[in-house]
Coordinates of C-alpha atoms and ligand atoms in Angstrom, one line a residue:
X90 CA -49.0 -13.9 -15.9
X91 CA -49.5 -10.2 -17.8
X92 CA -46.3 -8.0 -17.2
X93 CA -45.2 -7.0 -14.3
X94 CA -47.3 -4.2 -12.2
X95 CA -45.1 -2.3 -10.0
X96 CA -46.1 -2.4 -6.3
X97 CA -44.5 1.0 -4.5
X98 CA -46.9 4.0 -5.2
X99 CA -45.4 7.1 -5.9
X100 CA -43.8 9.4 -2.4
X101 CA -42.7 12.5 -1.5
X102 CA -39.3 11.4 -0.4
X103 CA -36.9 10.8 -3.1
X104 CA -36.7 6.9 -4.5
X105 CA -33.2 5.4 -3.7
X106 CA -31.5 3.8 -6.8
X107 CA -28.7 0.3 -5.8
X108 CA -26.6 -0.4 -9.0
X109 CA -24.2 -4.0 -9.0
X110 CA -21.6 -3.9 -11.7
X111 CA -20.5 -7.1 -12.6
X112 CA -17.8 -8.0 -15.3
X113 CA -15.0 -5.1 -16.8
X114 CA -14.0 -2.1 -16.2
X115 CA -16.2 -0.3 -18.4
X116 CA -19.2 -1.5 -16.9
X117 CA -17.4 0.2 -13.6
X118 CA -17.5 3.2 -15.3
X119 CA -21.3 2.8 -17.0
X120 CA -22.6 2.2 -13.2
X121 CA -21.3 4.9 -12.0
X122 CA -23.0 6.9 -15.3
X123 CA -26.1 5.4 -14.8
X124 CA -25.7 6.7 -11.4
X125 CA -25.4 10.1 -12.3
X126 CA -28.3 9.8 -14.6
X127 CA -30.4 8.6 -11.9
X128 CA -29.4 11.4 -9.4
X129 CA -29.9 14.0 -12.3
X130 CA -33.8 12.6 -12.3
X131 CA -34.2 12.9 -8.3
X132 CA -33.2 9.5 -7.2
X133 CA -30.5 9.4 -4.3
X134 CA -28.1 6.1 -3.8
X135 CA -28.4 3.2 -1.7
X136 CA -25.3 1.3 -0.4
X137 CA -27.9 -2.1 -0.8
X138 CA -30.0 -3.4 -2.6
X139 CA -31.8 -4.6 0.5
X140 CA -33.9 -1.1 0.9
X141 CA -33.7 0.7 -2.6
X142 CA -37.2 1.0 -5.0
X143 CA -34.6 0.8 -8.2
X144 CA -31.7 -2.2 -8.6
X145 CA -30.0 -1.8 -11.6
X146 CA -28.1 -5.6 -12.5
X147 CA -25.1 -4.1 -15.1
X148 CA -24.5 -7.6 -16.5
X149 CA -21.4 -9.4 -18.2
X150 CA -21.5 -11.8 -20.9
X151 CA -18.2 -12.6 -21.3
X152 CA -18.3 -16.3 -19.7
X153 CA -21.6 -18.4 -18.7
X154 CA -20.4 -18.4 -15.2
X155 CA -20.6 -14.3 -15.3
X156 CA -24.2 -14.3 -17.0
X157 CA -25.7 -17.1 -15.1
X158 CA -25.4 -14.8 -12.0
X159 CA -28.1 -12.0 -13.2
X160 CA -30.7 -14.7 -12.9
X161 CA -29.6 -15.6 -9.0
X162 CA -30.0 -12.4 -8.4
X163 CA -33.4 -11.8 -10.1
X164 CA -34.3 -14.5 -7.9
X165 CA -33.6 -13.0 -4.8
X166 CA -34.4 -9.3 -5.2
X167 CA -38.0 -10.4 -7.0
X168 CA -38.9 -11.9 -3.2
X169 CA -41.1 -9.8 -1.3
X170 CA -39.7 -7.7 2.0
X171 CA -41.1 -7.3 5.1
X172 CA -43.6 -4.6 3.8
X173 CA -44.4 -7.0 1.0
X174 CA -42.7 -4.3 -1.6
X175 CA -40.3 -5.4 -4.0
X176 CA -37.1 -3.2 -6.3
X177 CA -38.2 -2.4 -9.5
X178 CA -35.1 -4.6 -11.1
X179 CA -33.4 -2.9 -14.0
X180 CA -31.2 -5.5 -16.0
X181 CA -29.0 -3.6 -18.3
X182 CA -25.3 -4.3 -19.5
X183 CA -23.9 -7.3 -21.9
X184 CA -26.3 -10.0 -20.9
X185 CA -29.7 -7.8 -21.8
X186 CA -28.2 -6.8 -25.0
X187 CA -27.0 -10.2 -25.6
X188 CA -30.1 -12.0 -24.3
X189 CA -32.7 -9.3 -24.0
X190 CA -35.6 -11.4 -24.9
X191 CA -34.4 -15.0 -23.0
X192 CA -34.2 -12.1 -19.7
X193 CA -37.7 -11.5 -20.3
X194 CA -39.1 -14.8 -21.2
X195 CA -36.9 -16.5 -18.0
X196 CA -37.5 -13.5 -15.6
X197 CA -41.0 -11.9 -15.9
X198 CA -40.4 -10.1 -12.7
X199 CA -37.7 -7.8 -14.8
X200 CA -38.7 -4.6 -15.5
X201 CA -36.1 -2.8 -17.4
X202 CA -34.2 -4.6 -20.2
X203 CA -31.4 -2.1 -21.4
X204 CA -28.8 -2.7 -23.2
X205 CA -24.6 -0.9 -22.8
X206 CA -25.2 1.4 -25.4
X207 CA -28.7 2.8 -25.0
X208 CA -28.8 3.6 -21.0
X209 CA -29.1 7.2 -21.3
X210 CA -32.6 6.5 -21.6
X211 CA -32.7 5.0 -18.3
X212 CA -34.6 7.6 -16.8
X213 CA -37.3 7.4 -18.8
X214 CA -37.5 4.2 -19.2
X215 CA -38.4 3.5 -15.3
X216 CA -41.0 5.6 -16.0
X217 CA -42.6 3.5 -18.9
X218 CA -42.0 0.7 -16.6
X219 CA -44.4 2.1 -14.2
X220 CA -47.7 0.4 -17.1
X221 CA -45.7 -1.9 -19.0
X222 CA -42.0 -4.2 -18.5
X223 CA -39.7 -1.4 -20.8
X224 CA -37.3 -2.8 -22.9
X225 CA -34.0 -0.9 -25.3
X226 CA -31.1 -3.2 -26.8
X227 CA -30.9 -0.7 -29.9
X228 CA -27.6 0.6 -30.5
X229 CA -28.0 3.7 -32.0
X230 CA -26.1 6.0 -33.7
X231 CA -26.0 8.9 -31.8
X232 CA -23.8 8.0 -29.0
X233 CA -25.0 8.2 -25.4
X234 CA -22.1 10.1 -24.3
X235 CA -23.4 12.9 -25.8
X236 CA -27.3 12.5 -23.4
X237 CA -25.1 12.1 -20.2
X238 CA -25.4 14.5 -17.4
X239 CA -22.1 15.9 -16.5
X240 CA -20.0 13.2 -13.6
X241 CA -20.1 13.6 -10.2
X242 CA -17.4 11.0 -9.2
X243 CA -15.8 11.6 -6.1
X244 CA -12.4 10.2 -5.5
X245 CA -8.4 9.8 -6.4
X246 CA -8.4 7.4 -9.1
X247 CA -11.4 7.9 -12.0
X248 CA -12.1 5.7 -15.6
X249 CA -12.6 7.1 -18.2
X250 CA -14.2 5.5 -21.2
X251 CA -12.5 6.7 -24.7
X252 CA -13.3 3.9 -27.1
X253 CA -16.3 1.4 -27.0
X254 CA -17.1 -1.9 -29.1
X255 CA -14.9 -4.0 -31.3
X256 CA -14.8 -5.1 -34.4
X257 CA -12.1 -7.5 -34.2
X258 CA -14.4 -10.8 -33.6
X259 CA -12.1 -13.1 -31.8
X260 CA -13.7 -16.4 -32.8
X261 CA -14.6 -17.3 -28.8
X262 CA -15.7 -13.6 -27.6
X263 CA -19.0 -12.1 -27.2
X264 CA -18.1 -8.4 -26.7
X265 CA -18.5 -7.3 -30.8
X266 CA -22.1 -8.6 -30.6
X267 CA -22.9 -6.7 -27.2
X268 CA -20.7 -3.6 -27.5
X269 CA -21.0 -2.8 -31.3
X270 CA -18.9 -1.8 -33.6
X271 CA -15.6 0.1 -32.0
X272 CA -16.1 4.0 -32.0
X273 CA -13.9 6.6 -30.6
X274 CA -15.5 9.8 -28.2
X275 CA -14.1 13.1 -29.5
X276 CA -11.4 14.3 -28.0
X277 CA -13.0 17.9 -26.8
X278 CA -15.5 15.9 -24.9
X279 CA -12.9 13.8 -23.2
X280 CA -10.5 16.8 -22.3
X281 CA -13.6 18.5 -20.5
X282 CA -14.8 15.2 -18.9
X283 CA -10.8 14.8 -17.9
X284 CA -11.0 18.6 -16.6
X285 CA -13.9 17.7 -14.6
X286 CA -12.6 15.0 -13.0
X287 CA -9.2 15.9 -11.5
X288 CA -10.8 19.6 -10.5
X289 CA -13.4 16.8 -8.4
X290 CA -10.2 15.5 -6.6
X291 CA -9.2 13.2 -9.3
X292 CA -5.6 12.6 -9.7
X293 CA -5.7 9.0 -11.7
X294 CA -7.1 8.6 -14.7
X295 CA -7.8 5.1 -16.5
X296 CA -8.7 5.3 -19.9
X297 CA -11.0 2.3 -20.9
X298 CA -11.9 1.2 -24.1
X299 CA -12.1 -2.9 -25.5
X300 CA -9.6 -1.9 -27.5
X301 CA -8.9 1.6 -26.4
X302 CA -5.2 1.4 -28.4
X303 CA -7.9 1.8 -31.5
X304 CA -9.1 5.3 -30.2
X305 CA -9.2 7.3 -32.6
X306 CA -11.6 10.3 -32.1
X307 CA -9.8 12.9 -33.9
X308 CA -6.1 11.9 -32.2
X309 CA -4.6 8.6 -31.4
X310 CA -4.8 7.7 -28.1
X311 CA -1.1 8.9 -28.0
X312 CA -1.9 12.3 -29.1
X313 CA -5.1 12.0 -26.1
X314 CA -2.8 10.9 -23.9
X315 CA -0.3 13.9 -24.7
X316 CA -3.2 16.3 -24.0
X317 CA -4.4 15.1 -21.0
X318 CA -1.2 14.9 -19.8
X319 CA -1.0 19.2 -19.8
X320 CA -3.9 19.2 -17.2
X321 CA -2.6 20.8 -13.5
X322 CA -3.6 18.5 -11.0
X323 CA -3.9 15.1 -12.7
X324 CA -0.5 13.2 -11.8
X325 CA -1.1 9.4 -13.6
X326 CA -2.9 8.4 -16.7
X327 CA -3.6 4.5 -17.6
X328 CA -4.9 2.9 -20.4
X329 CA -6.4 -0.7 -20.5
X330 CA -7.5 -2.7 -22.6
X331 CA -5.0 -2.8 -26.0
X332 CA -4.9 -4.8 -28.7
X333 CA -1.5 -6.3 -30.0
X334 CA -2.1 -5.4 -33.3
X335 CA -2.5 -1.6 -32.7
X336 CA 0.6 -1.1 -30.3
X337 CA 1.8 1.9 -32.5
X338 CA 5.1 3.1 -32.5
X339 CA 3.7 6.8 -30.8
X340 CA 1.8 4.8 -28.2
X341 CA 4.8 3.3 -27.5
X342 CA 7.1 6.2 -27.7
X343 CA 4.9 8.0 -25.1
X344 CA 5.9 5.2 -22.2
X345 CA 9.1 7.3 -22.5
X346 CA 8.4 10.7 -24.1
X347 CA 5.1 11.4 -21.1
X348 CA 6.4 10.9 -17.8
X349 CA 3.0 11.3 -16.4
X350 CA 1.9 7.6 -18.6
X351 CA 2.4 4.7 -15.9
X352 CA 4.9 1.8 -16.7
X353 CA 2.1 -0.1 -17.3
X354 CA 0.7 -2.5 -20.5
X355 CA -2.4 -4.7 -20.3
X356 CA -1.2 -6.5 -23.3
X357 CA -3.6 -9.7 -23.8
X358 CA -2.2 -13.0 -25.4
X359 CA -4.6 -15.4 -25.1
X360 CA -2.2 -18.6 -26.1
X361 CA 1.0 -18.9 -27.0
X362 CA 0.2 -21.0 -29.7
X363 CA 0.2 -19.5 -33.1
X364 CA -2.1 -22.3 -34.5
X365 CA -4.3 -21.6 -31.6
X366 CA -4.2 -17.6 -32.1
X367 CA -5.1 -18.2 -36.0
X368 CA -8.1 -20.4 -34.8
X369 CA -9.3 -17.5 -32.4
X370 CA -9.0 -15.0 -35.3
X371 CA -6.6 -12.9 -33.2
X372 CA -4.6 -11.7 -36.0
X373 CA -1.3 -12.0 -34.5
X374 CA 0.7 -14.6 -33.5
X375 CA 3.2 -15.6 -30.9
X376 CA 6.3 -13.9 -32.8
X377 CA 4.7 -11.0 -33.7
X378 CA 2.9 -10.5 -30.1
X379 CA 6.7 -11.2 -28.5
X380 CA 8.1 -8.7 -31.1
X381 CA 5.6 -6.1 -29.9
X382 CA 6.7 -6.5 -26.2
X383 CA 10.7 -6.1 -27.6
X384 CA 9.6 -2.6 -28.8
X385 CA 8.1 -1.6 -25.5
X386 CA 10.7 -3.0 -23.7
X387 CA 13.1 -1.0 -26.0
X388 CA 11.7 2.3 -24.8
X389 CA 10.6 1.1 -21.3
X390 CA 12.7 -1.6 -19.8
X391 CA 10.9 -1.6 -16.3
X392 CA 7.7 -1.8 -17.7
X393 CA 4.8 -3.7 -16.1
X394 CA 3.1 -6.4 -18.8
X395 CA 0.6 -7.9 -18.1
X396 CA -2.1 -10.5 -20.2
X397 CA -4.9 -12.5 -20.6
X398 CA -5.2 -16.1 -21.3
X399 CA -7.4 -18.9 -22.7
X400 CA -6.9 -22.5 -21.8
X401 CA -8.7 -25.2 -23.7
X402 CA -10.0 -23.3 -26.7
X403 CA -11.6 -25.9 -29.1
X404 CA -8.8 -28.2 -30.5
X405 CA -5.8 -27.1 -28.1
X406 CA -3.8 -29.7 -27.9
X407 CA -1.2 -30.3 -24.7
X408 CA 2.0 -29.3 -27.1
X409 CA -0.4 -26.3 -27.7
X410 CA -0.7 -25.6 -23.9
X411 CA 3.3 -25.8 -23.7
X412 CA 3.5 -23.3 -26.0
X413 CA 1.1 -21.1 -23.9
X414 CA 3.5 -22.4 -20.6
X415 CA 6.4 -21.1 -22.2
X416 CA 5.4 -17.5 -23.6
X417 CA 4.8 -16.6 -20.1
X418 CA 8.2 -17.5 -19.1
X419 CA 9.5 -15.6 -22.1
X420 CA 7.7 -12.3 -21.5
X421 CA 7.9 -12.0 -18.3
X422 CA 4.8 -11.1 -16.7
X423 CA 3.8 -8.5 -13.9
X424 CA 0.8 -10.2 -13.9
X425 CA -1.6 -12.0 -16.1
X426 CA -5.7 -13.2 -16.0
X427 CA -6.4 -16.6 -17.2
X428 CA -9.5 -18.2 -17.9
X429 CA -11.1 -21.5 -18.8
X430 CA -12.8 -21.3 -22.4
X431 CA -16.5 -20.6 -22.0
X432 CA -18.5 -21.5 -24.6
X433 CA -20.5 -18.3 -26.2
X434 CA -23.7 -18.3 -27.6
X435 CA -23.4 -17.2 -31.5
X436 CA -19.7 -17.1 -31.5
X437 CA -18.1 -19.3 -34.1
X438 CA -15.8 -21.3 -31.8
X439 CA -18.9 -22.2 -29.9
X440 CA -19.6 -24.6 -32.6
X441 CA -16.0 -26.0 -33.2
X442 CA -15.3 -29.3 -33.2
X443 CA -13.0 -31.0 -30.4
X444 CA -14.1 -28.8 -27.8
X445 CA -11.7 -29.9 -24.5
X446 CA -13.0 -31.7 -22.0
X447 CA -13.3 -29.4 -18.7
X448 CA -11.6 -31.8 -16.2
X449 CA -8.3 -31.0 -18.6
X450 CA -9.1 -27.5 -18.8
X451 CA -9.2 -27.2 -15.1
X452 CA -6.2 -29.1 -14.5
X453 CA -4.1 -26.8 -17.6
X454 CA -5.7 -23.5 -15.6
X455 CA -3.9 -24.9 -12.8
X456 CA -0.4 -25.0 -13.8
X457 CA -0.8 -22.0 -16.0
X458 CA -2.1 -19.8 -12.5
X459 CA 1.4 -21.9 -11.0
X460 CA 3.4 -20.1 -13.8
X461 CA 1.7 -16.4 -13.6
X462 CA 2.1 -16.2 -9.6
X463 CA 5.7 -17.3 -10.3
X464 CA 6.6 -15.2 -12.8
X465 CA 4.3 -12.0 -10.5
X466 CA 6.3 -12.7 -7.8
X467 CA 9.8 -12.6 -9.5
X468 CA 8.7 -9.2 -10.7
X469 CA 7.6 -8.0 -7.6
X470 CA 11.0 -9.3 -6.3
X471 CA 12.7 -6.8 -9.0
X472 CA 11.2 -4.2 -7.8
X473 CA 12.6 -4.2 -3.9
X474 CA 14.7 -1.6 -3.5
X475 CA 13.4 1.3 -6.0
X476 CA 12.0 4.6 -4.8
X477 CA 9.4 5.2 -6.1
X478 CA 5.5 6.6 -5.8
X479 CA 2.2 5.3 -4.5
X480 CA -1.3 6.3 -4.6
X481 CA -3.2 5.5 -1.2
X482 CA -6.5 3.5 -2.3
X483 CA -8.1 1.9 1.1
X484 CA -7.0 0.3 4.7
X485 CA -5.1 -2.7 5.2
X486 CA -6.2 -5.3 6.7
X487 CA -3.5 -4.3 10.4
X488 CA -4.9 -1.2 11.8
X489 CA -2.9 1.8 10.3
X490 CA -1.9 -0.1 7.7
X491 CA -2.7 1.5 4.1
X492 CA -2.8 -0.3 0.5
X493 CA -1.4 2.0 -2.4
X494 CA -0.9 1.4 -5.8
X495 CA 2.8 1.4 -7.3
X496 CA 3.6 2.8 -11.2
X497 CA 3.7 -0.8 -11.9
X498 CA 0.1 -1.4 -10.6
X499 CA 1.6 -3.4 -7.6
X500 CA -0.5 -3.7 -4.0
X501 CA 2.0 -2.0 -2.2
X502 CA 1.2 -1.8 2.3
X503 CA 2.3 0.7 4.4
X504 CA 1.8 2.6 7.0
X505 CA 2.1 5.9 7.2
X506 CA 0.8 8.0 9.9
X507 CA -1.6 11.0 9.8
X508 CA -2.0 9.9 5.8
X509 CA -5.1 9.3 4.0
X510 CA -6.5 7.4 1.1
X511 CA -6.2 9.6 -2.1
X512 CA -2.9 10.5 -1.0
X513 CA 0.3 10.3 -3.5
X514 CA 3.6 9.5 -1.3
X515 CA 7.1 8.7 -1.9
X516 CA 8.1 5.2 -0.6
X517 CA 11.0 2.6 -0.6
X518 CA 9.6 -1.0 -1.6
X519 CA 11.4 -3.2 0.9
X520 CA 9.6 -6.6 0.3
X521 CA 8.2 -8.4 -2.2
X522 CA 5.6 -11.5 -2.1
X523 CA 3.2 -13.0 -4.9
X524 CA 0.6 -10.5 -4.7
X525 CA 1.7 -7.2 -2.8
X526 CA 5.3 -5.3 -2.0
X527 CA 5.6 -4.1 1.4
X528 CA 6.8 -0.2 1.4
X529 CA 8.4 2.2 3.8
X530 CA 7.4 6.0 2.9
X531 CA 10.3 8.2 2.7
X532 CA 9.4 11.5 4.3
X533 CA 9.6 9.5 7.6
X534 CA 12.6 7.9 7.3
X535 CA 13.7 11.9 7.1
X536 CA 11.9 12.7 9.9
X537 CA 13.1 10.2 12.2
X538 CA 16.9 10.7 11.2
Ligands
SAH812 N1 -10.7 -6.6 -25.6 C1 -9.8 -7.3 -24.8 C2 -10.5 -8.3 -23.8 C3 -11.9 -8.4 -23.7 S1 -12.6 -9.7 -22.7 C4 -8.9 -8.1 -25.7 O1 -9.1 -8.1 -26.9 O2 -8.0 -8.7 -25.3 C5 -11.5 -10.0 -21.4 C6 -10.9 -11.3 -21.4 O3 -11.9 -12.3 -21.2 C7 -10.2 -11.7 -22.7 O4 -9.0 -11.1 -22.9 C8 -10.2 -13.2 -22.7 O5 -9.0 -13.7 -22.1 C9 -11.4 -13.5 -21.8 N2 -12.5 -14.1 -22.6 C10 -13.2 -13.6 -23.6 N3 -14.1 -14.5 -24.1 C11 -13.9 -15.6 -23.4 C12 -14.5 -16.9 -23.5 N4 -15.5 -17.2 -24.3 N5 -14.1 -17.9 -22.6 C13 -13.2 -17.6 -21.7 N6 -12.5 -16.4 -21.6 C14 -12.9 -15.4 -22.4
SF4_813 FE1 -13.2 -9.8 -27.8 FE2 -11.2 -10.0 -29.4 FE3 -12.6 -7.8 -29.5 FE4 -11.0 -8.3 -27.4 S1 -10.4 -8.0 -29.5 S2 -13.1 -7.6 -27.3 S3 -11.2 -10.5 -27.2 S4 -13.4 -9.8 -30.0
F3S814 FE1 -18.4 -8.4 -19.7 FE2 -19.5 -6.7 -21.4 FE3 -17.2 -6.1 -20.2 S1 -19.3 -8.9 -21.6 S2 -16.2 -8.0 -19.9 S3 -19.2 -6.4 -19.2 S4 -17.8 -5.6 -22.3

């Protein structure tokens, strides 16, 4: 078999473009970029891939289960349709930079390769593909920010990427190798992106980075979050993901000093373990991570925490696991993601010896996910009572039921006639279960007394 020839010939009627984001939020936001990229060149989008001449794959390569499922899919989009045409399949995101050239040795029916930080190309890359399978995993220099058409998102709550890469190298993680080295976007270019976005209808705004607590493009992300904080319009700003070892004191002061900053801290552990955090190269450990939640806590006792967890990293022993048990009793989590270890190709705890048997990490997931939903339903049950905010984001599953979004990043359901989704309205929480609060909005309790 030569490369692949594409079989749709060229039409008058514009080509319909299908992207599937898998993994974090920042290949949310990179979807929705290539997206605009692809609308900017003619293309208009397709709610399937079932009918659309372009399917872009944004990968994740942050566990095996996550990059094992580009190649399902591969499998089913490269079978003919009806017409006998197929997509031309685009695999971009952390598995093509990761595993550019295993994509096109496993999967000769791929005929984009492109990798998280060169997509602006996009565009033109389809085109090459037209004669030859087109393949770009550089990470240049130039950042693609810069070659990006301006956004055209639609909608209440908005990403916004700030910071990109690490170089922290947590001993089990792939992201440094597939993200490059951290940089920061400059803080003109984020303002006007910002701008854009709440005078679109935006009045969230997330700002993303895999450590975006390390943003540093010509502010901290305290002083970024001061300034986006003066535009009209845009009522909540979030940040996710942080590192614990660059919780600054002005990051943290801003949970109280910038009321528009949600009561919110993604705050990832990993283990409770100290021996276990040296191991992963985290470079903190459980007293210094627990420290760091004092200090917010300080400023902003109802703050929301929440964190991400291993289980079974190489060599973690069951008195290890306890400790991981015990530091999600002590910092009382909102909520928290956990994960079994998933070996990673060229990472050094890959190769580590006493790997743990996966029938024990299953069962250790198990009675850690018992201790989050515990401790995320306690905190919901805190919260019952408080007035407070929420921002409508779909239906319920009742009809008239809405789901909102409290401060806290709580499911909150209610139902509120005559409102719609986008909408910011004052509610009571009046019940509280593992996963959601129930709410009452306000203005109608006024109404109806
Ligand atoms: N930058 C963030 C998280 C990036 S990845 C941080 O430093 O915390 C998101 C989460 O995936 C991580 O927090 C970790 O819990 C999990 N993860 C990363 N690599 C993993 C691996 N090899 N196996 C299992 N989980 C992993
Ligand atoms: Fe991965 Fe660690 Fe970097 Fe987070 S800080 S992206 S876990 S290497
Ligand atoms: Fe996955 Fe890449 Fe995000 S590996 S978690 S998509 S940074």
């Amino acid at each position: 078999m030569t490369d692949t020839v594409l079989l749709e010939s060229p039409s008058p009627v514009s080509r319909r473009y299908h992207v599937k984001s898998f993994g974090c939020q920042m290949n949310v936001y990179d979807s929705e970029r290539m997206g605009d990229l692809l609308e900017a060149d003619g293309m208009v989008v397709s709610d399937s891939s079932d009918d659309a001449d372009v399917v872009v794959l944004n990968t994740c390569h942050i566990r095996e289960r996550a990059a094992e499922k580009l190649y399902s899919d591969i499998g089913r989009l490269r079978r003919p349709r009806a017409d006998g045409s197929r997509p031309t399949i685009v695999a971009a995101g952390c598995v093509a930079q990761a595993e550019g050239a295993e994509i096109a040795r496993r999967a000769p029916d791929v005929d984009v390769i492109v990798g998280p930080l060169a997509y602006h190309r996009l565009p033109q890359l389809l085109r090459d593909a037209r004669t030859a399978r087109a393949i770009d995993t550089e990470m240049p220099d130039a950042p693609k920010f810069a070659a990006l058409p301006p956004r055209r998102h639609q909608g209440a709550a908005a990403f916004l990427t700030v910071q990109e890469g690490c170089d922290k190298f947590c001993t089990f993680c792939v992201v440094p190798y597939t993200r490059g080295q951290e940089t920061s976007r400059p803080l003109a270019d984020l303002l006007a992106e910002a701008e854009a976005l709440v005078a679109a209808g935006a009045v969230e705004i997330t700002l993303i980075g895999q450590n975006v607590n390390a943003y540093h493009g010509g502010t901290s992300l305290a002083g970024l979050i001061a300034r986006l904080a003066d535009i009209d319009g845009l009522k909540r700003i979030r940040y996710t993901t942080s590192h614990p070892r660059d919780m600054s004191d002005d990051l943290i002061a801003a949970h109280t000093e910038i009321p528009k900053l949600m009561p919110y801290l993604h705050l990832p552990v990993q283990s409770g373990s100290s021996r276990i955090l040296k191991a992963m190269n985290r470079a903190h450990t459980r007293g210094s991570y627990l420290e760091t939640l004092d200090r917010v806590r300080a400023v902003r006792p109802d703050i929301a925490l929440s964190g991400d967890f291993i289980v079974g990293f190489p060599g973690e022993t069951e008195a290890d696991f306890a400790d991981t048990l015990s530091i999600v009793a002590e910092a009382r989590y909102a909520a928290a993601f956990s994960f079994k270890y998933s070996v990673r190709p060229g990472t050094p705890a890959g190769t580590m010896a006493d790997q743990v048997p996966e029938a024990v990490k299953d069962e250790r997931l198990a009675r850690l996910q018992a201790a989050i939903a515990a401790g995320s339903h306690a905190f919901n049950q805190d919260t019952v009572g408080r007035r407070t905010e929420i921002l409508l984001e779909r239906q319920g599953r009742k009809p008239g039921q809405l789901i909102g979004k409290t401060p806290w990043l709580q499911s909150a359901v209610v139902s509120v006639p005559g409102a719609r989704i986008g909408d910011l309205i004052a509610v009571e929480i009046t019940a509280a279960g593992p996963n959601s609060v129930d709410a009452t909005p306000l203005q109608q309790e006024r109404s109806a007394a």
